[in-house]
Amino acid sequence: MVETTFVGRAKTARPARNVRPKTTSQVFEHTVWPYRLALPFMVATALYVHLKKFFLSLSDQRPTTNCWYVDGLSENSCRVKEGSAKWQALDACYNFTHGEGRNWLIRTLDTFWMNVRNAQAVRNRLIIAREELCRTIINQANKSPKREVKILSLASGSAQAVIEALSELRRKRNVQVRAMLVDQDESALRHAQNLARDHGVADLVETRLGDVLFFDRILGEFKPDIIEMMGLMDYLRDKLAIQLVRKIRRHLPEGGSFLTCHIHPNSESYFLRQVVDWKMLYRTVGQFEDILVGGGFLDFSFRTELHKIHTVAVTTKTAHAA
């Protein structure tokens, strides 16, 4: 399959599953019709949960289980809900392979919910991010073959795309590269370190605990050629997003690259918000482009995955931008 291209993301979370040293799928997913047919049922489920939350809020309560046949029975849906907007939810989506549960019905439900179009789309985004990182690293390395390419990953989470890209380049090409991962969640950085070790690239990765909005305070002598920030834009209002993009641009050399992404309005967003408690800011491709242009980037290309839910942008700092 060819992805669309345009030119111009209170209970204690369950422990994360074991790290998989094998690189995740290289195959884009595009299963549509079962979820189009199920959409009225999903909307009705979201409406039920919405009303349930409203009535419980009148007595200052929140439901422990949003819906018994989603996060009540589906173990992975529960992981996503408990880790929503955090690295744990993405880890559950990225690395889902088969339904879990004590019987075939529960395993079938688990499989169904973990293959909704948004879950497929986020796995597609991972593939695109990994491919574009590899391509961008190689392009930077070709400019000066003997120089080490430096990658800064902001709001890195488990940094799965970065680590898998480093692993792939180590196996297939002789590229000197090093990555710094910055996140404010210590558990995410621990998981990233384990993932890097299992992929054989621990020596190429260092981690820094800190607030991404003030990443310049913890860089030290690290001068990135590439800055990667996948997912954070989905939670930032326009003004803050533009300010952060401007700061990112200032810390890139001329010809340096910035890779980021955004989620677009889609038919499952109400279900995500209510049933799995995953609240995001949805922007069209045009609105996403406005953020990048507002941040000073004028040279960029877009890759939108097959469901048209996520777009990955690869931008270059050029001298003509203000």
Coordinates of C-alpha atoms in Angstrom, one line a residue:
M1 CA 0.0 0.0 0.0
V2 CA 1.1 3.6 -0.7
E3 CA 0.5 6.3 1.9
T4 CA -0.8 9.7 0.9
T5 CA 1.9 12.3 0.5
F6 CA 1.5 16.1 0.7
V7 CA 4.3 18.6 0.1
G8 CA 4.7 22.3 1.1
R9 CA 0.5 13.0 19.4
A10 CA -7.0 8.1 39.2
K11 CA -5.8 4.6 39.0
T12 CA -2.2 3.5 39.0
A13 CA -1.3 2.4 35.5
R14 CA -0.6 -1.3 35.0
P15 CA 3.0 -2.3 34.5
A16 CA 4.2 -2.1 30.9
R17 CA 4.5 -5.4 29.1
N18 CA 7.9 -6.9 28.4
V19 CA 10.0 -5.0 25.9
R20 CA 10.1 -6.6 22.5
P21 CA 13.6 -6.5 21.0
K22 CA 12.2 -7.2 17.5
T23 CA 11.3 -4.2 15.4
T24 CA 7.6 -3.6 15.1
S25 CA 5.7 -4.2 11.9
Q26 CA 6.8 -2.7 8.5
V27 CA 3.3 -3.2 7.0
F28 CA 0.8 -0.4 6.9
E29 CA -2.7 -1.3 8.2
H30 CA -5.9 -0.2 6.5
T31 CA -8.9 -2.2 7.8
V32 CA -11.8 0.1 7.4
W33 CA -15.2 -1.4 6.8
P34 CA -15.7 -3.4 10.1
Y35 CA -15.2 -0.1 12.0
R36 CA -17.3 2.0 9.7
L37 CA -20.1 -0.5 10.3
A38 CA -19.5 -0.5 14.0
L39 CA -19.3 3.4 14.2
P40 CA -22.9 3.9 15.3
F41 CA -22.4 1.4 18.1
M42 CA -19.2 3.1 19.1
V43 CA -20.8 6.5 19.2
A44 CA -23.7 5.1 21.3
T45 CA -21.1 3.6 23.6
A46 CA -19.4 6.9 23.9
L47 CA -22.7 8.7 24.6
Y48 CA -23.5 6.2 27.3
V49 CA -20.1 6.7 29.0
H50 CA -20.5 10.5 28.6
L51 CA -23.8 10.4 30.5
K52 CA -22.4 8.0 33.1
K53 CA -19.6 10.4 33.8
F54 CA -21.9 13.4 34.0
F55 CA -24.2 11.8 36.5
L56 CA -21.4 10.5 38.6
S57 CA -19.7 13.9 38.6
L58 CA -22.8 15.4 40.3
S59 CA -21.6 13.5 43.4
D60 CA -17.9 14.2 42.7
Q61 CA -17.2 10.6 41.5
R62 CA -15.6 9.1 38.4
P63 CA -16.3 5.6 37.0
T64 CA -13.7 3.0 37.8
T65 CA -14.7 1.2 34.6
N66 CA -16.0 3.4 31.7
C67 CA -17.7 0.5 29.9
W68 CA -17.7 -3.2 30.9
Y69 CA -17.3 -4.5 27.3
V70 CA -14.4 -2.1 26.5
D71 CA -12.0 -1.3 29.4
G72 CA -13.8 -3.8 31.6
L73 CA -13.1 -6.9 29.6
S74 CA -10.4 -5.8 27.1
E75 CA -7.0 -5.9 28.9
N76 CA -5.3 -3.7 26.3
S77 CA -8.1 -1.2 26.2
C78 CA -7.7 -0.9 30.0
R79 CA -4.0 -0.3 29.5
V80 CA -4.7 2.4 26.9
K81 CA -7.3 4.1 29.2
E82 CA -5.0 4.0 32.3
G83 CA -2.1 5.3 30.3
S84 CA -4.0 7.7 28.1
A85 CA -2.0 10.7 26.8
K86 CA 1.2 8.9 28.2
W87 CA 3.8 6.6 26.7
Q88 CA 2.1 3.5 28.2
A89 CA -1.0 4.0 26.0
L90 CA 1.2 4.3 22.9
D91 CA 3.3 1.3 23.9
A92 CA 0.1 -0.8 24.2
C93 CA -1.0 0.4 20.7
Y94 CA 2.4 0.1 19.0
N95 CA 3.1 -3.4 20.2
F96 CA -0.3 -5.0 20.0
T97 CA -0.1 -8.4 18.3
H98 CA -3.0 -10.5 19.5
G99 CA -5.9 -10.4 21.8
E100 CA -5.4 -11.3 25.5
G101 CA -7.9 -12.8 27.9
R102 CA -9.1 -15.9 29.6
N103 CA -11.5 -17.0 26.8
W104 CA -12.1 -16.6 23.1
L105 CA -14.8 -13.9 23.6
I106 CA -12.6 -11.7 25.7
R107 CA -9.7 -12.2 23.3
T108 CA -12.0 -11.3 20.4
L109 CA -13.1 -8.1 22.1
D110 CA -9.5 -7.2 22.9
T111 CA -8.5 -7.7 19.2
F112 CA -11.5 -5.7 18.0
W113 CA -10.9 -2.6 20.2
M114 CA -7.1 -2.6 19.6
N115 CA -7.6 -2.5 15.9
V116 CA -10.0 0.4 15.7
R117 CA -8.9 2.8 13.0
N118 CA -7.1 5.2 15.4
A119 CA -5.0 2.2 16.7
Q120 CA -4.1 1.2 13.2
A121 CA -3.3 4.8 12.3
V122 CA -0.9 5.2 15.3
R123 CA 0.9 2.1 14.2
N124 CA 1.1 3.5 10.7
R125 CA 2.5 6.7 12.1
L126 CA 5.2 4.7 13.9
I127 CA 6.3 3.1 10.6
I128 CA 6.4 6.5 8.8
A129 CA 8.3 8.2 11.7
R130 CA 10.9 5.4 11.7
E131 CA 11.3 5.5 7.9
E132 CA 11.6 9.3 7.8
L133 CA 14.1 9.3 10.7
C134 CA 16.2 6.8 8.8
R135 CA 16.0 8.9 5.6
T136 CA 16.8 12.1 7.5
I137 CA 19.7 10.7 9.4
I138 CA 21.2 9.4 6.2
N139 CA 20.8 12.7 4.4
Q140 CA 22.5 14.5 7.3
A141 CA 25.3 12.0 7.4
N142 CA 25.9 12.4 3.6
K143 CA 26.6 16.1 4.1
S144 CA 29.7 15.2 6.2
P145 CA 30.4 11.4 6.3
K146 CA 32.9 11.5 9.1
R147 CA 30.8 13.7 11.4
E148 CA 28.4 12.2 14.1
V149 CA 24.7 13.0 13.4
K150 CA 23.0 14.1 16.6
I151 CA 19.3 13.6 17.3
L152 CA 17.3 15.3 20.0
S153 CA 13.9 13.6 20.8
L154 CA 11.6 15.9 22.7
A155 CA 8.7 14.4 24.8
S156 CA 10.3 11.2 23.8
G157 CA 8.2 8.8 25.8
S158 CA 9.7 5.3 25.1
A159 CA 11.3 6.8 21.8
Q160 CA 10.4 3.6 20.0
A161 CA 10.7 5.1 16.5
V162 CA 14.1 6.7 17.3
I163 CA 15.5 3.5 18.8
E164 CA 14.2 1.3 16.0
A165 CA 15.7 3.7 13.4
L166 CA 19.1 3.6 15.2
S167 CA 18.9 -0.2 15.3
E168 CA 18.1 -0.4 11.6
L169 CA 20.9 2.0 10.6
R170 CA 23.4 0.1 12.8
R171 CA 22.5 -3.2 11.0
K172 CA 22.4 -1.9 7.5
R173 CA 24.6 1.2 7.2
N174 CA 27.8 2.6 8.7
V175 CA 26.4 5.9 10.1
Q176 CA 27.8 7.7 13.1
V177 CA 24.8 8.8 15.1
R178 CA 23.8 9.6 18.7
A179 CA 20.5 10.4 20.3
M180 CA 19.4 12.4 23.4
L181 CA 15.9 11.6 24.8
V182 CA 14.2 14.3 26.9
D183 CA 11.0 13.6 28.8
Q184 CA 9.5 14.6 32.2
D185 CA 8.4 11.0 32.9
E186 CA 11.2 9.0 34.5
S187 CA 9.4 5.7 33.8
A188 CA 9.3 6.5 30.1
L189 CA 13.1 7.1 30.1
R190 CA 13.7 3.9 32.0
H191 CA 11.6 2.0 29.4
A192 CA 13.5 3.7 26.6
Q193 CA 16.8 2.6 28.1
N194 CA 15.6 -1.0 28.3
L195 CA 14.3 -0.8 24.7
A196 CA 17.7 0.6 23.5
R197 CA 19.6 -2.1 25.3
D198 CA 17.4 -4.9 23.8
H199 CA 17.9 -3.4 20.3
G200 CA 21.6 -3.2 20.8
V201 CA 21.9 0.6 20.6
A202 CA 22.2 1.5 24.3
D203 CA 25.6 3.1 23.6
L204 CA 24.0 5.5 21.1
V205 CA 21.3 6.8 23.5
E206 CA 21.4 9.1 26.5
T207 CA 18.4 10.3 28.5
R208 CA 17.6 13.6 30.2
L209 CA 14.7 14.1 32.7
G210 CA 13.2 17.6 32.2
D211 CA 10.4 19.8 30.9
V212 CA 10.3 19.8 27.1
L213 CA 9.2 23.4 27.0
F214 CA 12.6 24.3 28.6
F215 CA 14.7 21.8 26.8
D216 CA 17.4 24.4 26.0
R217 CA 18.3 24.4 29.7
I218 CA 19.4 20.8 29.7
L219 CA 21.2 20.4 26.3
G220 CA 24.6 21.5 27.5
E221 CA 27.1 20.9 24.7
F222 CA 24.7 18.7 22.7
K223 CA 24.0 20.4 19.4
P224 CA 21.3 18.5 17.5
D225 CA 21.2 18.2 13.7
I226 CA 17.7 16.6 13.9
I227 CA 15.0 17.3 16.5
E228 CA 12.1 14.8 16.7
M229 CA 8.9 15.5 18.6
M230 CA 6.1 13.0 17.9
G231 CA 2.8 13.4 19.6
L232 CA 3.2 16.4 21.8
M233 CA 1.7 18.8 19.3
D234 CA -1.7 17.0 19.8
Y235 CA -1.9 18.6 23.3
L236 CA -0.6 22.1 22.8
R237 CA -2.7 25.2 22.0
D238 CA -1.7 27.2 19.0
K239 CA 0.2 29.9 20.7
L240 CA 2.3 27.5 22.8
A241 CA 2.8 25.2 19.9
I242 CA 4.2 28.0 17.7
Q243 CA 6.4 29.3 20.5
L244 CA 7.9 25.8 21.0
V245 CA 8.4 25.3 17.3
R246 CA 10.2 28.7 17.1
K247 CA 12.5 27.6 19.9
I248 CA 13.2 24.3 18.2
R249 CA 14.1 26.1 15.0
R250 CA 16.5 28.3 16.9
H251 CA 18.4 25.3 18.2
L252 CA 18.9 23.7 14.7
P253 CA 21.7 24.6 12.4
E254 CA 20.9 25.8 8.9
G255 CA 19.9 22.6 7.0
G256 CA 18.9 20.9 10.2
S257 CA 15.7 18.9 10.3
F258 CA 12.6 18.9 12.5
L259 CA 10.3 15.9 12.5
T260 CA 6.9 16.1 14.1
C261 CA 3.3 15.0 13.6
H262 CA -0.4 15.7 14.3
I263 CA -3.7 14.0 14.6
H264 CA -6.6 15.1 12.5
P265 CA -10.4 15.3 13.1
N266 CA -11.9 11.8 12.6
S267 CA -15.0 9.8 13.3
E268 CA -13.6 8.0 16.3
S269 CA -12.5 11.0 18.3
Y270 CA -15.6 11.1 20.5
F271 CA -15.1 7.5 21.3
L272 CA -11.5 8.0 22.2
R273 CA -12.3 11.0 24.4
Q274 CA -15.1 9.4 26.4
V275 CA -14.4 5.7 26.5
V276 CA -10.7 5.6 26.8
D277 CA -10.2 9.1 28.3
W278 CA -7.8 10.1 25.6
K279 CA -8.3 13.9 25.0
M280 CA -6.4 15.6 22.2
L281 CA -6.5 18.7 20.1
Y282 CA -7.4 17.8 16.5
R283 CA -6.2 19.9 13.6
T284 CA -6.6 19.7 9.9
V285 CA -3.5 19.3 7.7
G286 CA -3.8 23.0 6.9
Q287 CA -4.0 24.0 10.5
F288 CA -0.9 21.8 11.2
E289 CA 0.9 23.6 8.4
D290 CA 0.0 27.0 9.9
I291 CA 1.7 25.9 13.2
L292 CA 4.9 25.0 11.3
V293 CA 4.9 28.2 9.2
G294 CA 4.1 30.3 12.4
G295 CA 7.2 28.6 14.0
G296 CA 9.4 29.7 11.1
F297 CA 9.6 26.6 8.9
L298 CA 8.9 27.1 5.2
D299 CA 10.5 24.0 3.7
F300 CA 8.7 20.9 4.7
S301 CA 6.9 17.8 3.3
F302 CA 4.0 15.8 4.8
R303 CA 3.2 12.1 4.8
T304 CA -0.3 11.2 5.8
E305 CA -1.0 7.6 6.7
L306 CA -3.7 5.6 5.0
H307 CA -6.6 6.3 7.4
K308 CA -5.8 10.1 7.0
I309 CA -5.8 10.4 10.8
H310 CA -2.1 11.2 11.4
T311 CA 0.4 13.3 9.4
V312 CA 4.1 13.3 9.8
A313 CA 6.0 16.4 8.8
V314 CA 9.7 16.6 7.9
T315 CA 10.9 20.2 7.9
T316 CA 14.2 21.8 7.1
K317 CA 15.6 25.0 8.6
T318 CA 16.4 27.3 5.7
A319 CA 18.1 30.7 5.7
H320 CA 15.1 32.5 4.1
A321 CA 12.8 31.8 7.1
A322 CA 12.3 34.6 9.6

